[in-house]
Short mmCIF file of C-alpha atoms and ligand atoms in Angstrom, two decimals:
data_model
loop_
_atom_site.label_atom_id
_atom_site.label_comp_id
_atom_site.label_asym_id
_atom_site.label_seq_id
_atom_site.Cartn_x
_atom_site.Cartn_y
_atom_site.Cartn_z
CA MET A 1 -10.88 16.11 0.23
CA GLU A 2 -11.26 15.85 3.98
CA ASP A 3 -13.72 18.76 4.16
CA LYS A 4 -16.30 17.05 1.97
CA LYS A 5 -18.63 14.56 3.59
CA PRO A 6 -17.82 11.04 2.32
CA LEU A 7 -20.39 9.17 0.28
CA LEU A 8 -19.35 5.99 2.02
CA GLU A 9 -17.51 5.26 5.19
CA MET A 10 -16.57 1.89 6.62
CA VAL A 11 -15.28 2.16 10.18
CA GLY A 12 -13.63 -0.48 12.35
CA ILE A 13 -14.73 -3.43 10.24
CA SER A 14 -13.76 -6.89 11.48
CA LYS A 15 -14.52 -10.30 10.04
CA SER A 16 -13.36 -13.79 10.93
CA PHE A 17 -13.66 -17.13 9.21
CA PRO A 18 -12.83 -20.37 10.99
CA GLY A 19 -9.11 -20.17 11.68
CA VAL A 20 -8.68 -16.84 9.84
CA LYS A 21 -9.02 -13.27 11.02
CA ALA A 22 -9.67 -11.84 7.55
CA LEU A 23 -10.28 -8.23 8.65
CA GLN A 24 -9.42 -6.43 11.84
CA ASP A 25 -10.54 -2.87 12.50
CA VAL A 26 -10.44 -1.72 8.88
CA ASN A 27 -11.49 1.73 7.65
CA LEU A 28 -12.39 2.98 4.20
CA LYS A 29 -13.63 6.34 2.96
CA VAL A 30 -15.05 7.03 -0.48
CA HIS A 31 -16.27 10.36 -1.88
CA SER A 32 -18.63 10.94 -4.81
CA GLY A 33 -16.85 11.20 -8.13
CA GLU A 34 -13.79 9.53 -6.70
CA VAL A 35 -11.92 6.36 -7.70
CA VAL A 36 -10.44 4.72 -4.63
CA ALA A 37 -7.90 1.94 -4.94
CA LEU A 38 -7.89 -0.89 -2.46
CA LEU A 39 -4.40 -2.26 -2.33
CA GLY A 40 -2.76 -5.10 -0.46
CA GLU A 41 -0.99 -8.41 -0.79
CA ASN A 42 -2.77 -11.65 -1.69
CA GLY A 43 -5.02 -12.53 1.21
CA ALA A 44 -4.85 -9.04 2.74
CA GLY A 45 -8.64 -8.89 2.89
CA LYS A 46 -9.59 -6.71 -0.08
CA SER A 47 -12.23 -8.99 -1.57
CA THR A 48 -13.63 -9.78 1.87
CA LEU A 49 -14.09 -6.09 2.70
CA MET A 50 -15.86 -5.55 -0.60
CA LYS A 51 -18.04 -8.60 -0.10
CA ILE A 52 -19.14 -7.10 3.20
CA LEU A 53 -19.95 -3.81 1.54
CA SER A 54 -21.91 -5.49 -1.22
CA GLY A 55 -23.90 -7.73 1.12
CA VAL A 56 -22.28 -11.07 0.26
CA TYR A 57 -20.85 -11.48 3.80
CA LYS A 58 -21.99 -10.05 7.11
CA LYS A 59 -19.42 -8.15 9.12
CA ASP A 60 -18.65 -9.22 12.70
CA GLU A 61 -17.94 -5.72 13.91
CA GLY A 62 -17.83 -2.13 12.72
CA LYS A 63 -20.04 0.40 11.01
CA VAL A 64 -21.00 1.23 7.47
CA LEU A 65 -22.21 4.78 6.82
CA ILE A 66 -23.72 6.08 3.62
CA GLU A 67 -23.82 9.87 3.44
CA GLY A 68 -23.26 9.91 7.16
CA ASN A 69 -26.11 7.55 8.03
CA GLU A 70 -25.37 4.17 9.49
CA VAL A 71 -26.79 1.28 7.46
CA ASP A 72 -27.07 -2.39 8.24
CA ILE A 73 -26.51 -4.25 4.99
CA GLN A 74 -28.72 -7.34 4.93
CA GLY A 75 -27.76 -8.93 1.64
CA ILE A 76 -26.84 -8.39 -1.99
CA LYS A 77 -30.24 -7.03 -3.05
CA HIS A 78 -30.29 -4.72 -0.07
CA ALA A 79 -26.83 -3.36 -0.91
CA GLU A 80 -27.95 -2.84 -4.50
CA SER A 81 -31.02 -0.96 -3.35
CA MET A 82 -28.64 1.42 -1.59
CA GLY A 83 -26.67 1.91 -4.77
CA ILE A 84 -23.76 -0.46 -4.15
CA THR A 85 -22.85 -2.95 -6.85
CA ILE A 86 -19.89 -5.30 -7.08
CA ILE A 87 -18.24 -6.75 -10.14
CA HIS A 88 -16.50 -9.81 -8.75
CA GLN A 89 -13.01 -11.12 -9.42
CA GLU A 90 -14.72 -13.79 -11.55
CA LEU A 91 -17.28 -12.32 -13.95
CA SER A 92 -20.78 -13.64 -13.55
CA VAL A 93 -22.27 -13.22 -17.01
CA LEU A 94 -24.22 -16.11 -18.52
CA PRO A 95 -22.82 -17.15 -21.91
CA ASN A 96 -26.03 -18.50 -23.41
CA LEU A 97 -28.08 -15.38 -22.81
CA THR A 98 -27.98 -12.24 -24.91
CA VAL A 99 -26.27 -9.04 -23.88
CA SER A 100 -29.55 -7.37 -22.89
CA GLU A 101 -30.79 -10.46 -21.02
CA ASN A 102 -27.57 -10.37 -19.02
CA ILE A 103 -27.86 -6.67 -18.32
CA PHE A 104 -31.34 -7.16 -16.88
CA LEU A 105 -30.67 -10.54 -15.27
CA GLY A 106 -32.60 -10.75 -12.02
CA ASN A 107 -34.26 -7.44 -12.89
CA GLU A 108 -36.32 -8.53 -15.88
CA LYS A 109 -39.18 -6.42 -17.07
CA PHE A 110 -42.46 -8.32 -17.32
CA ASP A 111 -45.51 -7.29 -19.35
CA LYS A 112 -48.40 -6.53 -17.04
CA GLY A 113 -50.97 -8.35 -19.17
CA THR A 114 -49.20 -11.43 -20.50
CA ARG A 115 -46.63 -11.79 -17.66
CA ARG A 116 -44.07 -12.44 -20.39
CA ILE A 117 -40.61 -10.93 -20.34
CA ASN A 118 -40.65 -7.75 -22.39
CA LYS A 119 -37.56 -8.27 -24.50
CA ALA A 120 -38.10 -5.22 -26.67
CA TRP A 121 -38.17 -2.94 -23.62
CA MET A 122 -35.03 -4.54 -22.18
CA ARG A 123 -33.30 -4.29 -25.52
CA GLU A 124 -34.16 -0.62 -25.86
CA ARG A 125 -33.03 0.21 -22.33
CA SER A 126 -29.83 -1.82 -22.75
CA LEU A 127 -28.94 0.25 -25.80
CA GLY A 128 -29.32 3.35 -23.67
CA PHE A 129 -27.10 2.05 -20.87
CA LEU A 130 -24.46 0.76 -23.29
CA GLU A 131 -24.47 4.13 -25.03
CA GLN A 132 -23.90 5.89 -21.73
CA ILE A 133 -20.61 4.04 -21.37
CA GLY A 134 -19.70 4.43 -25.03
CA CYS A 135 -20.06 0.74 -25.86
CA ASN A 136 -21.62 -0.05 -29.22
CA ILE A 137 -22.22 -3.74 -28.87
CA ASN A 138 -25.50 -5.18 -30.20
CA PRO A 139 -27.81 -6.09 -27.28
CA ASP A 140 -29.00 -9.19 -29.14
CA THR A 141 -25.56 -10.78 -29.34
CA LEU A 142 -25.11 -13.92 -27.29
CA VAL A 143 -22.58 -13.27 -24.52
CA LYS A 144 -20.57 -16.36 -25.50
CA ASP A 145 -19.75 -14.58 -28.76
CA ILE A 146 -18.19 -11.49 -27.20
CA ASN A 147 -14.78 -10.99 -25.61
CA VAL A 148 -13.86 -10.54 -21.96
CA GLY A 149 -13.47 -6.78 -22.31
CA GLU A 150 -17.02 -6.52 -23.59
CA MET A 151 -18.27 -8.78 -20.79
CA GLN A 152 -16.73 -6.34 -18.36
CA MET A 153 -18.72 -3.54 -20.04
CA ILE A 154 -21.89 -5.57 -19.65
CA GLU A 155 -21.25 -5.90 -15.94
CA ILE A 156 -20.89 -2.14 -15.76
CA ALA A 157 -24.08 -1.56 -17.78
CA LYS A 158 -25.79 -3.98 -15.40
CA ALA A 159 -24.59 -1.88 -12.46
CA LEU A 160 -26.05 1.22 -14.12
CA THR A 161 -29.48 -0.38 -14.40
CA LYS A 162 -29.42 -0.77 -10.64
CA ASN A 163 -28.88 2.95 -10.21
CA SER A 164 -25.59 2.39 -8.50
CA GLY A 165 -23.72 5.22 -6.83
CA ILE A 166 -20.77 3.00 -5.92
CA ILE A 167 -19.36 0.38 -8.25
CA ILE A 168 -16.78 -2.04 -6.90
CA MET A 169 -14.40 -3.56 -9.43
CA ASP A 170 -12.36 -6.47 -8.08
CA GLU A 171 -9.31 -6.98 -10.35
CA PRO A 172 -11.19 -5.98 -13.50
CA THR A 173 -8.22 -5.98 -15.87
CA THR A 174 -6.52 -9.34 -15.25
CA ALA A 175 -8.02 -10.76 -18.43
CA LEU A 176 -8.12 -7.58 -20.50
CA THR A 177 -5.85 -6.51 -23.36
CA ASP A 178 -4.17 -3.10 -23.20
CA VAL A 179 -6.78 -1.63 -25.53
CA GLU A 180 -9.64 -3.04 -23.46
CA THR A 181 -8.04 -1.67 -20.30
CA LYS A 182 -7.89 1.77 -21.91
CA ASN A 183 -11.57 1.49 -22.82
CA LEU A 184 -12.40 0.51 -19.27
CA PHE A 185 -10.58 3.58 -17.96
CA THR A 186 -12.52 5.81 -20.34
CA VAL A 187 -15.72 4.33 -18.93
CA ILE A 188 -14.52 4.79 -15.36
CA ARG A 189 -13.84 8.47 -16.11
CA LYS A 190 -17.39 8.78 -17.47
CA LEU A 191 -18.78 7.23 -14.30
CA LYS A 192 -16.75 9.76 -12.27
CA GLU A 193 -18.18 12.64 -14.26
CA LYS A 194 -21.64 11.40 -13.37
CA GLY A 195 -20.62 11.69 -9.73
CA MET A 196 -20.41 7.97 -9.15
CA ALA A 197 -17.69 6.45 -7.03
CA VAL A 198 -15.58 3.45 -7.99
CA ILE A 199 -13.65 1.19 -5.65
CA TYR A 200 -10.88 -0.34 -7.70
CA ILE A 201 -8.85 -3.43 -6.73
CA SER A 202 -5.72 -4.27 -8.70
CA HIS A 203 -2.20 -5.58 -8.23
CA ARG A 204 -1.01 -3.47 -11.14
CA LEU A 205 0.40 -0.33 -9.61
CA ASP A 206 0.66 1.44 -12.97
CA GLU A 207 -3.10 1.22 -13.36
CA ILE A 208 -3.65 2.59 -9.90
CA PHE A 209 -1.53 5.63 -10.71
CA GLN A 210 -3.47 6.15 -13.93
CA ILE A 211 -7.02 5.93 -12.68
CA CYS A 212 -7.26 6.25 -8.90
CA ASP A 213 -7.54 9.45 -6.86
CA SER A 214 -6.72 7.89 -3.54
CA ILE A 215 -5.46 4.58 -2.21
CA THR A 216 -6.34 2.63 0.90
CA VAL A 217 -3.81 -0.02 1.85
CA LEU A 218 -4.50 -3.21 3.81
CA ARG A 219 -1.95 -5.61 5.20
CA ASP A 220 -2.81 -8.95 6.82
CA GLY A 221 -6.40 -7.89 7.33
CA LYS A 222 -5.44 -4.62 8.98
CA TYR A 223 -5.80 -1.05 7.84
CA VAL A 224 -2.41 0.50 7.07
CA GLY A 225 -3.55 3.90 5.86
CA ASP A 226 -4.99 5.94 3.03
CA VAL A 227 -3.08 8.31 0.81
CA GLU A 228 -3.72 10.56 -2.15
CA THR A 229 -2.29 9.05 -5.31
CA LYS A 230 -0.47 12.22 -6.30
CA SER A 231 1.44 12.31 -3.04
CA VAL A 232 3.01 8.83 -3.18
CA THR A 233 5.49 6.84 -5.25
CA LYS A 234 5.36 3.20 -6.26
CA ASP A 235 8.03 2.37 -3.71
CA ASP A 236 6.01 4.08 -0.94
CA LEU A 237 3.04 1.91 -1.83
CA ILE A 238 5.06 -1.29 -1.90
CA THR A 239 6.51 -0.47 1.51
CA MET A 240 3.00 0.15 2.88
CA MET A 241 1.76 -3.11 1.38
CA VAL A 242 4.49 -5.50 2.39
CA GLY A 243 5.71 -3.69 5.49
CA ARG A 244 9.30 -3.45 4.28
CA LYS A 245 11.23 -2.14 1.32
CA LEU A 246 11.34 -4.56 -1.54
CA GLU A 247 14.82 -4.52 -3.00
CA GLU A 248 15.34 -5.85 -6.46
CA GLN A 249 11.94 -6.70 -7.76
CA PHE A 250 13.40 -8.97 -10.41
CA PRO A 251 16.12 -11.18 -8.99
CA TYR A 252 18.21 -12.41 -11.91
CA LYS A 253 20.76 -15.14 -11.83
CA GLU A 254 23.22 -16.08 -14.51
CA VAL A 255 23.52 -19.86 -14.79
CA ASP A 256 25.68 -21.93 -17.12
CA LYS A 257 23.52 -23.03 -19.99
CA THR A 258 24.36 -26.53 -21.06
CA LYS A 259 22.61 -28.84 -23.48
CA THR A 260 19.52 -28.04 -25.51
CA LEU A 261 16.54 -29.51 -23.66
CA LEU A 262 13.77 -28.60 -26.05
CA LYS A 263 13.94 -28.06 -29.76
CA VAL A 264 10.83 -27.05 -31.64
CA ASP A 265 11.09 -27.33 -35.40
CA ASN A 266 8.66 -25.66 -37.79
CA ILE A 267 5.60 -26.18 -35.68
CA SER A 268 2.24 -25.04 -37.02
CA LEU A 269 -1.31 -25.07 -35.72
CA LYS A 270 -3.55 -24.23 -38.65
CA ASP A 271 -3.26 -20.45 -39.08
CA LYS A 272 -2.80 -19.79 -35.34
CA VAL A 273 0.83 -20.85 -35.12
CA ARG A 274 2.88 -20.66 -38.27
CA ASN A 275 6.21 -22.46 -38.77
CA VAL A 276 7.66 -21.63 -35.40
CA SER A 277 11.15 -22.92 -34.53
CA PHE A 278 13.17 -22.31 -31.39
CA GLU A 279 15.35 -23.98 -28.76
CA VAL A 280 15.61 -23.79 -24.99
CA LYS A 281 18.67 -24.85 -23.05
CA ALA A 282 19.03 -26.35 -19.62
CA GLY A 283 19.62 -23.47 -17.21
CA GLU A 284 17.68 -20.97 -19.28
CA ILE A 285 14.50 -18.95 -18.95
CA LEU A 286 13.13 -18.19 -22.37
CA GLY A 287 10.52 -15.45 -22.46
CA ILE A 288 7.81 -15.41 -25.10
CA ALA A 289 6.47 -11.92 -25.70
CA GLY A 290 3.75 -10.67 -28.00
CA LEU A 291 0.44 -8.89 -27.92
CA MET A 292 -2.68 -10.73 -26.88
CA GLY A 293 -3.81 -12.98 -29.72
CA ALA A 294 -0.30 -13.35 -31.13
CA GLY A 295 -0.53 -17.13 -30.73
CA ARG A 296 1.68 -17.59 -27.68
CA THR A 297 -0.80 -19.68 -25.68
CA GLU A 298 -1.67 -21.68 -28.80
CA LEU A 299 2.02 -22.42 -29.33
CA ALA A 300 2.39 -23.56 -25.72
CA LYS A 301 -0.69 -25.76 -25.89
CA THR A 302 0.49 -27.29 -29.15
CA ILE A 303 3.83 -28.23 -27.63
CA PHE A 304 1.99 -29.61 -24.58
CA GLY A 305 -0.23 -31.78 -26.78
CA ASP A 306 -3.43 -29.97 -25.88
CA TYR A 307 -3.87 -29.03 -29.53
CA LYS A 308 -2.93 -31.31 -32.40
CA LYS A 309 -0.19 -29.69 -34.44
CA SER A 310 -0.68 -29.50 -38.20
CA SER A 311 3.04 -29.89 -38.86
CA GLY A 312 6.46 -29.79 -37.25
CA GLU A 313 8.66 -31.74 -34.89
CA ILE A 314 9.61 -31.63 -31.24
CA CYS A 315 12.90 -32.91 -29.82
CA ILE A 316 13.53 -33.32 -26.11
CA ASP A 317 17.05 -33.98 -24.90
CA GLY A 318 18.11 -34.63 -28.47
CA GLN A 319 15.44 -37.24 -29.11
CA LYS A 320 12.52 -36.74 -31.45
CA VAL A 321 9.32 -37.29 -29.45
CA SER A 322 5.71 -37.76 -30.33
CA ILE A 323 3.39 -35.75 -28.10
CA ASN A 324 -0.31 -36.26 -28.77
CA SER A 325 -1.76 -35.39 -25.40
CA PRO A 326 -0.82 -33.56 -22.19
CA LYS A 327 -0.21 -36.99 -20.71
CA ASP A 328 2.46 -37.70 -23.31
CA ALA A 329 3.99 -34.29 -22.63
CA ILE A 330 4.13 -34.88 -18.88
CA SER A 331 5.71 -38.29 -19.41
CA HIS A 332 8.48 -36.51 -21.34
CA GLY A 333 8.94 -34.05 -18.49
CA VAL A 334 7.07 -31.14 -20.06
CA CYS A 335 4.53 -29.25 -17.94
CA TYR A 336 2.29 -26.39 -18.92
CA LEU A 337 0.77 -23.99 -16.42
CA SER A 338 -2.24 -22.49 -18.14
CA GLU A 339 -3.05 -18.78 -18.04
CA ASP A 340 -6.64 -19.63 -17.24
CA ARG A 341 -5.84 -21.36 -13.98
CA LYS A 342 -9.31 -20.99 -12.55
CA LYS A 343 -10.92 -22.84 -15.42
CA GLU A 344 -8.26 -25.40 -16.11
CA GLY A 345 -6.49 -25.89 -12.85
CA LEU A 346 -8.59 -25.73 -9.71
CA ILE A 347 -10.93 -28.20 -8.07
CA LEU A 348 -12.88 -25.91 -5.78
CA GLY A 349 -14.42 -28.60 -3.60
CA MET A 350 -11.02 -30.01 -2.67
CA SER A 351 -8.44 -28.97 -0.13
CA VAL A 352 -5.18 -27.15 -0.66
CA ARG A 353 -3.33 -30.46 -0.20
CA GLU A 354 -5.49 -32.37 -2.69
CA ASN A 355 -5.22 -29.63 -5.28
CA MET A 356 -1.45 -29.64 -5.00
CA THR A 357 -0.86 -33.38 -5.18
CA ILE A 358 -3.69 -34.65 -7.38
CA SER A 359 -1.52 -34.98 -10.49
CA ASN A 360 1.38 -36.38 -8.57
CA LEU A 361 -0.03 -38.91 -6.12
CA LYS A 362 1.90 -41.77 -7.71
CA SER A 363 5.19 -40.32 -6.53
CA TYR A 364 4.09 -40.85 -2.91
CA GLU A 365 3.19 -44.52 -3.46
CA ASN A 366 5.22 -47.15 -1.71
CA SER A 367 5.86 -50.60 -3.07
CA LEU A 368 2.41 -51.75 -1.90
CA LYS A 369 0.76 -48.94 -3.85
CA ARG A 370 -0.20 -47.18 -0.67
CA ILE A 371 0.17 -43.43 -0.50
CA ASN A 372 2.86 -42.33 1.92
CA LYS A 373 0.70 -39.68 3.59
CA LYS A 374 3.51 -38.29 5.67
CA ALA A 375 5.70 -37.61 2.66
CA GLU A 376 2.77 -36.06 0.86
CA LYS A 377 1.99 -33.74 3.76
CA GLU A 378 5.61 -32.70 4.16
CA GLU A 379 5.87 -31.83 0.50
CA VAL A 380 2.64 -29.81 0.66
CA ASP A 381 3.82 -27.90 3.72
CA LYS A 382 7.14 -27.21 2.02
CA TYR A 383 5.40 -25.52 -0.88
CA ILE A 384 2.95 -23.64 1.33
CA LYS A 385 5.99 -22.14 2.98
CA LYS A 386 8.03 -21.62 -0.15
CA LEU A 387 5.32 -19.69 -1.97
CA SER A 388 3.87 -18.13 1.23
CA VAL A 389 0.42 -19.53 0.54
CA LYS A 390 -1.89 -17.84 2.99
CA THR A 391 -4.03 -20.62 4.45
CA PRO A 392 -4.72 -21.67 8.03
CA HIS A 393 -3.70 -25.27 7.21
CA ARG A 394 -3.21 -27.64 4.31
CA GLU A 395 -6.70 -29.13 4.61
CA GLN A 396 -8.49 -25.81 4.01
CA LEU A 397 -10.86 -25.96 1.02
CA ILE A 398 -9.24 -24.10 -1.82
CA LYS A 399 -12.40 -22.13 -2.52
CA ASN A 400 -11.83 -20.34 0.79
CA LEU A 401 -8.43 -19.00 -0.27
CA SER A 402 -8.03 -15.55 -1.79
CA GLY A 403 -7.66 -15.32 -5.58
CA GLY A 404 -3.89 -14.88 -5.56
CA ASN A 405 -3.34 -17.69 -3.09
CA GLN A 406 -5.36 -20.07 -5.26
CA GLN A 407 -2.97 -19.22 -8.10
CA LYS A 408 0.00 -20.11 -5.93
CA VAL A 409 -1.48 -23.54 -5.15
CA ILE A 410 -1.79 -24.36 -8.84
CA LEU A 411 1.76 -23.22 -9.38
CA ALA A 412 2.90 -25.52 -6.58
CA LYS A 413 1.05 -28.42 -8.17
CA TRP A 414 3.14 -28.14 -11.35
CA LEU A 415 6.38 -27.44 -9.56
CA MET A 416 5.89 -30.64 -7.56
CA LEU A 417 6.01 -32.65 -10.75
CA SER A 418 9.59 -31.31 -11.07
CA PRO A 419 9.31 -30.91 -14.81
CA LYS A 420 12.38 -30.88 -17.00
CA ILE A 421 10.74 -28.22 -19.12
CA LEU A 422 8.20 -25.90 -17.52
CA ILE A 423 6.02 -23.76 -19.74
CA ILE A 424 4.33 -21.13 -17.67
CA ASP A 425 1.66 -18.80 -19.07
CA GLU A 426 1.25 -15.40 -17.38
CA PRO A 427 2.73 -16.73 -14.12
CA THR A 428 2.00 -13.70 -11.95
CA LYS A 429 -1.46 -12.66 -13.07
CA GLY A 430 -3.35 -11.63 -9.94
CA ILE A 431 -0.24 -12.09 -7.76
CA ASP A 432 0.95 -9.32 -5.43
CA VAL A 433 4.38 -7.68 -5.77
CA GLY A 434 5.98 -9.54 -2.88
CA ALA A 435 4.76 -12.95 -4.00
CA LYS A 436 5.84 -12.22 -7.57
CA LYS A 437 9.39 -12.03 -6.39
CA GLU A 438 9.03 -15.38 -4.63
CA ILE A 439 7.83 -16.92 -7.89
CA TYR A 440 10.82 -15.51 -9.79
CA GLU A 441 13.10 -17.02 -7.16
CA VAL A 442 11.48 -20.40 -7.77
CA LEU A 443 12.01 -20.04 -11.53
CA ASN A 444 15.66 -19.19 -10.87
CA GLU A 445 15.98 -22.30 -8.73
CA LEU A 446 14.68 -24.42 -11.60
CA LYS A 447 17.27 -22.78 -13.81
CA SER A 448 20.05 -23.58 -11.37
CA ALA A 449 18.86 -27.17 -11.20
CA GLY A 450 19.43 -27.50 -14.93
CA LYS A 451 15.80 -27.28 -16.01
CA ALA A 452 14.41 -25.13 -18.80
CA VAL A 453 11.65 -22.57 -18.29
CA ILE A 454 9.50 -21.01 -20.98
CA MET A 455 7.62 -18.00 -19.69
CA ILE A 456 4.81 -16.37 -21.61
CA SER A 457 4.06 -12.94 -20.22
CA SER A 458 2.34 -9.71 -21.19
CA ASP A 459 4.04 -7.88 -18.36
CA MET A 460 6.96 -6.10 -20.03
CA ALA A 461 8.89 -5.37 -16.86
CA GLU A 462 8.61 -9.02 -15.87
CA ILE A 463 9.69 -10.44 -19.19
CA ILE A 464 12.66 -8.07 -19.36
CA GLY A 465 13.61 -8.59 -15.74
CA VAL A 466 13.43 -12.37 -15.61
CA SER A 467 14.30 -13.83 -19.04
CA ASP A 468 17.70 -14.88 -20.33
CA ARG A 469 16.44 -14.54 -23.87
CA VAL A 470 13.12 -13.54 -25.42
CA ILE A 471 11.38 -14.59 -28.60
CA VAL A 472 8.54 -12.43 -29.88
CA MET A 473 5.43 -13.53 -31.76
CA HIS A 474 3.10 -11.65 -34.03
CA GLU A 475 0.08 -13.19 -35.78
CA GLY A 476 1.25 -16.74 -35.16
CA LYS A 477 4.78 -16.19 -36.44
CA LEU A 478 8.09 -15.65 -34.72
CA THR A 479 9.14 -12.13 -35.59
CA GLY A 480 12.25 -11.70 -33.50
CA GLU A 481 14.65 -12.91 -30.90
CA LEU A 482 16.44 -10.78 -28.30
CA LYS A 483 19.35 -11.62 -26.04
CA ARG A 484 19.30 -10.44 -22.46
CA ASP A 485 21.41 -7.36 -23.17
CA GLU A 486 19.11 -6.38 -26.03
CA LEU A 487 15.95 -6.52 -23.96
CA THR A 488 14.14 -3.20 -23.98
CA GLN A 489 10.47 -2.37 -24.21
CA GLU A 490 11.02 -0.70 -27.61
CA ASN A 491 12.83 -3.70 -29.07
CA ILE A 492 10.11 -6.06 -27.91
CA MET A 493 7.27 -3.83 -29.14
CA LYS A 494 8.89 -3.45 -32.54
CA TYR A 495 8.69 -7.19 -33.10
CA ALA A 496 5.34 -7.57 -31.32
CA VAL A 497 3.58 -5.26 -33.74
CA GLY A 498 5.28 -7.04 -36.62
CA ILE A 499 7.50 -4.38 -38.17
N1 ATP B 1 -15.22 -17.93 2.75
C1 ATP B 1 -14.04 -17.96 3.38
N2 ATP B 1 -13.74 -18.92 4.29
C2 ATP B 1 -12.55 -18.95 4.94
N3 ATP B 1 -11.57 -18.05 4.74
C3 ATP B 1 -11.79 -17.06 3.86
C4 ATP B 1 -13.02 -16.97 3.12
N4 ATP B 1 -12.95 -15.89 2.30
C5 ATP B 1 -11.73 -15.35 2.50
N5 ATP B 1 -11.04 -16.05 3.43
C6 ATP B 1 -9.69 -15.73 3.94
O1 ATP B 1 -9.66 -14.37 4.29
C7 ATP B 1 -8.40 -13.79 3.95
C8 ATP B 1 -8.62 -12.59 3.04
O2 ATP B 1 -9.04 -13.03 1.77
P1 ATP B 1 -9.45 -12.06 0.58
O3 ATP B 1 -10.06 -12.91 -0.48
O4 ATP B 1 -10.26 -10.94 1.10
O5 ATP B 1 -8.01 -11.52 0.10
P2 ATP B 1 -7.65 -10.50 -1.07
O6 ATP B 1 -7.02 -9.32 -0.44
O7 ATP B 1 -8.81 -10.27 -1.94
O8 ATP B 1 -6.50 -11.31 -1.86
P3 ATP B 1 -6.18 -11.52 -3.44
O9 ATP B 1 -5.33 -10.37 -3.86
O10 ATP B 1 -5.37 -12.78 -3.46
O11 ATP B 1 -7.46 -11.65 -4.17
C9 ATP B 1 -7.59 -14.89 3.30
O12 ATP B 1 -6.75 -15.46 4.26
C10 ATP B 1 -8.63 -15.90 2.85
O13 ATP B 1 -8.11 -17.18 2.82
MG1 MG B 2 -9.30 -10.83 -3.93
#
């Protein structure tokens, strides 16, 4: 590959934010028709580098060359005019507009005479772009009525309208099902055939091996190196990313299981959850597996009182309880960490400290109802350290943290409530391999402290590696239960597809 002139080269890029050196002397090379992975731990600088390339941020130092010519990227529109488009970690489609209105957002076609938006033209062109990526969605559909996978396709179609030569995808698959991910890869291969280049960010190493030609690794804002995918192993990549070998990705700990902490009896939520019964013991991590849409999140939210159950009973510590709201659930020691942490968990305008302690301020009150600030700060610092949250200090606004580090803050917030029963939905989505292990250690600690953990996860390796026992759901029903020594991918899949 070295003999061909790169389509894009970033050389010696540096960027600082107050208190943070986000990038230091970073290089990146991308050729036409190539998919390049950008890999690194949470906070390594991946999104920042891509925001510089796409004109969102200005670099402090370094050079950007397109086909060998140095360019000075002035802003997003300017980057787009040079053929660079970014699809951000959070999608930016507008739910109340149609598919074609979204595709041409900011690029609308106006009639010369009437100065009205020419919807028919946009519709027609949208069909063409969608067809190019093999997506047969109706351009008149409102975006709120389509699924996340399709929204992703719209973002790509939008990039095509801008004549992009380089499309940046920042963690595109975190919210996608396996089928949608496959579709996305088919589209990426089509883009490659057209000679376009894709820069692909993901924490899922399997995906990187499937779709990327080469990999550039960053660590702590610094360039570690670039390698061809076919010449490395997963372990090589992990070592490059975290700077050391990562033994035992799934630390497991056998703990004496004592009394039953949670008993769920015949719970239903209309047709979403159907007559589900199970128990979790103190000292146990119960995994809930299933395909997307199997009703796992609905089950969790029903137990947590977010949804009103249509039938069934819940017992905690042997006592029948009535849970009609999350507040009730929390008062009984049940916490639920949502899979959609961005939407349900974060307050962007607040600091790391405030986000961590907002649900728990009462526990720092003294007898005069004053907050014991010192205790609060100590607790926050403890969790920053425990989960290695990358932030210059506890007062940093959470919106300035990287995606994965924001996730860790929300996790800390729930852990601080020291729940008796913690329900945790896709706990490591968007989390790097090193930090994943830290989270598993925390779950093991809860286990040892006699708490119960219920972990919903679509990551097979994780559910097999971490759980003491797994129950599997299919179309709202429990279809199977597996003990730790029965946990294999085949056994789980068998129940997950409902046979
Ligand atoms: N606007 C900002 N203000 C202050 N600090 C920032 C800002 N944007 C990013 N940072 C910091 O720069 C560093 C790199 O962040 P970046 O978002 O690029 O990481 P990342 O590699 O994309 O991580 P993740 O995998 O978690 O998404 C982090 O320490 C982050 O807190
Ligand atoms: Mg990021």
